[in-house]
Coordinates of C-alpha atoms in Angstrom, one line a residue:
M1 CA -0.4 0.5 -0.1
F2 CA 2.4 2.9 1.8
A3 CA 4.9 2.1 -1.2
D4 CA 3.1 2.8 -4.3
E5 CA 2.0 6.0 -2.2
E6 CA 3.7 9.7 -3.0
G7 CA 6.0 11.0 -0.4
W8 CA 5.8 6.8 1.9
H9 CA 9.3 5.6 3.5
P10 CA 9.6 2.9 5.5
M11 CA 11.7 3.6 8.8
P12 CA 14.4 2.0 8.9
D13 CA 14.6 -0.6 12.1
D14 CA 15.8 -4.2 12.4
G15 CA 14.7 -4.2 15.7
F16 CA 11.4 -4.7 17.2
I17 CA 9.8 -2.6 14.7
G18 CA 11.4 -5.1 12.5
H19 CA 9.3 -7.8 13.3
V20 CA 5.8 -5.9 13.8
G21 CA 6.2 -3.3 11.2
P22 CA 6.5 -1.8 8.4
I23 CA 6.0 1.7 10.1
F24 CA 6.0 4.3 7.9
V25 CA 6.5 8.4 7.3
K26 CA 5.5 10.5 5.0
H27 CA 7.2 14.2 5.5
E28 CA 4.2 17.2 4.2
G29 CA 6.4 20.3 4.4
S30 CA 6.6 21.0 8.2
V31 CA 4.2 18.1 9.2
T32 CA 5.3 14.9 9.9
L33 CA 3.0 11.8 8.9
Y34 CA 3.9 8.4 10.0
G35 CA 1.8 5.4 9.2
F36 CA 1.4 1.6 8.7
L37 CA -1.5 -0.6 6.6
T38 CA -3.4 -3.1 9.9
E39 CA -2.0 -7.3 9.4
G40 CA -3.4 -10.0 10.2
K41 CA 0.2 -10.2 12.6
H42 CA -1.6 -7.0 14.0
R43 CA -4.6 -9.5 15.2
N44 CA -5.9 -9.8 18.9
T45 CA -8.3 -12.9 19.1
R46 CA -11.7 -10.9 19.0
G47 CA -10.1 -10.3 14.7
A48 CA -9.5 -6.5 15.6
V49 CA -6.4 -4.6 15.3
Q50 CA -4.4 -5.7 19.6
G51 CA -4.3 -2.4 21.1
G52 CA -0.4 -3.1 21.9
M53 CA 0.3 -2.6 18.1
L54 CA -1.7 0.5 18.3
M55 CA 0.5 1.3 21.6
T56 CA 4.2 1.0 19.1
F57 CA 3.2 2.6 16.7
A58 CA 2.3 6.1 19.2
D59 CA 4.9 5.5 20.9
R60 CA 7.7 5.1 18.2
A61 CA 5.8 8.0 15.8
M62 CA 5.9 10.6 19.2
G63 CA 9.5 9.2 19.3
Q64 CA 11.0 9.8 16.5
S65 CA 8.7 13.2 16.2
I66 CA 11.4 14.1 18.8
R67 CA 14.6 13.2 17.3
D68 CA 13.0 14.7 14.0
T69 CA 13.0 18.0 16.1
F70 CA 15.6 17.9 18.3
G71 CA 18.7 15.8 16.5
P72 CA 19.7 12.4 17.1
Q73 CA 19.4 12.0 20.3
P74 CA 19.1 9.3 22.9
I75 CA 15.6 9.7 24.5
A76 CA 13.4 7.8 26.6
T77 CA 10.0 7.2 27.0
I78 CA 9.1 7.9 30.8
Q79 CA 5.3 7.4 30.7
F80 CA 3.0 6.6 27.8
D81 CA -0.9 7.2 28.7
M82 CA -3.6 5.8 26.2
H83 CA -7.2 5.8 24.9
F84 CA -9.2 3.0 23.0
V85 CA -11.9 5.3 21.1
S86 CA -12.8 2.8 18.3
R87 CA -13.0 -0.3 16.6
C88 CA -9.5 -1.3 14.3
G89 CA -9.8 -3.7 11.9
I90 CA -7.2 -5.6 9.6
D91 CA -6.5 -4.6 6.2
E92 CA -6.9 -0.6 7.4
V93 CA -4.2 2.0 6.8
V94 CA -3.5 4.0 10.8
T95 CA -2.1 7.8 10.6
T96 CA -0.9 10.2 13.0
R97 CA 0.7 13.2 12.6
P98 CA 2.0 13.4 16.9
Q99 CA 2.8 16.9 18.3
I100 CA 4.7 18.6 21.0
V101 CA 2.7 19.8 23.4
R102 CA 5.7 21.3 25.4
S103 CA 9.5 21.0 25.6
T104 CA 12.2 21.8 28.8
A105 CA 15.8 20.7 27.5
S106 CA 15.4 17.4 29.7
I107 CA 11.6 16.2 29.3
V108 CA 9.6 16.9 25.9
F109 CA 5.5 15.8 26.0
M110 CA 3.5 14.8 23.4
E111 CA -0.2 13.4 21.6
C112 CA -1.5 11.7 18.8
E113 CA -4.2 11.3 17.9
L114 CA -4.5 7.6 16.1
M115 CA -7.2 7.8 12.5
A116 CA -8.5 5.2 10.4
G117 CA -9.5 7.1 7.2
N118 CA -11.6 9.8 8.9
R119 CA -12.2 8.0 12.6
T120 CA -10.4 8.8 15.6
I121 CA -9.1 5.1 16.5
A122 CA -7.4 6.2 19.6
T123 CA -5.2 9.5 21.6
A124 CA -2.1 8.8 23.3
K125 CA -0.2 11.1 25.0
G126 CA 3.5 10.7 26.4
I127 CA 6.2 12.4 27.7
W128 CA 10.4 12.4 26.9
K129 CA 13.6 12.4 28.8
R130 CA 15.3 13.6 26.8
L131 CA 19.5 11.8 27.7
G132 CA 21.9 13.2 26.7
S133 CA 24.5 12.0 24.6
N134 CA 26.0 9.6 27.1
P135 CA 23.1 8.1 28.9
A136 CA 23.9 6.3 31.9
P137 CA 23.0 2.4 31.3

């Protein structure tokens, strides 16, 4: 799906996202859009997309938005809230446009709304710690 859409590029990741992704990114001026196509591997026992996949997607999109804004640096999610609003089925395209709510020298507050077409399926908010160049192990 995304490979055929203008401007979408897969986010490289050979870790966990490599197993559950791919996640795609598209830059539209000053706005960055993230998306993925729900597949059978994302299904829960009721046939809907597993909430953990939606959480993973939101966490990665908001974290990457921080890196895009402040440059490549180590960060860590220190708080994350998600509200599931509507069922998401298989073969739907899920997108989000993360927003920075506030940032300090070491903390970034983020939020995003996950959409399937024109339908809100979830909302998320989180706090990230900017770890600097030498994070503790």
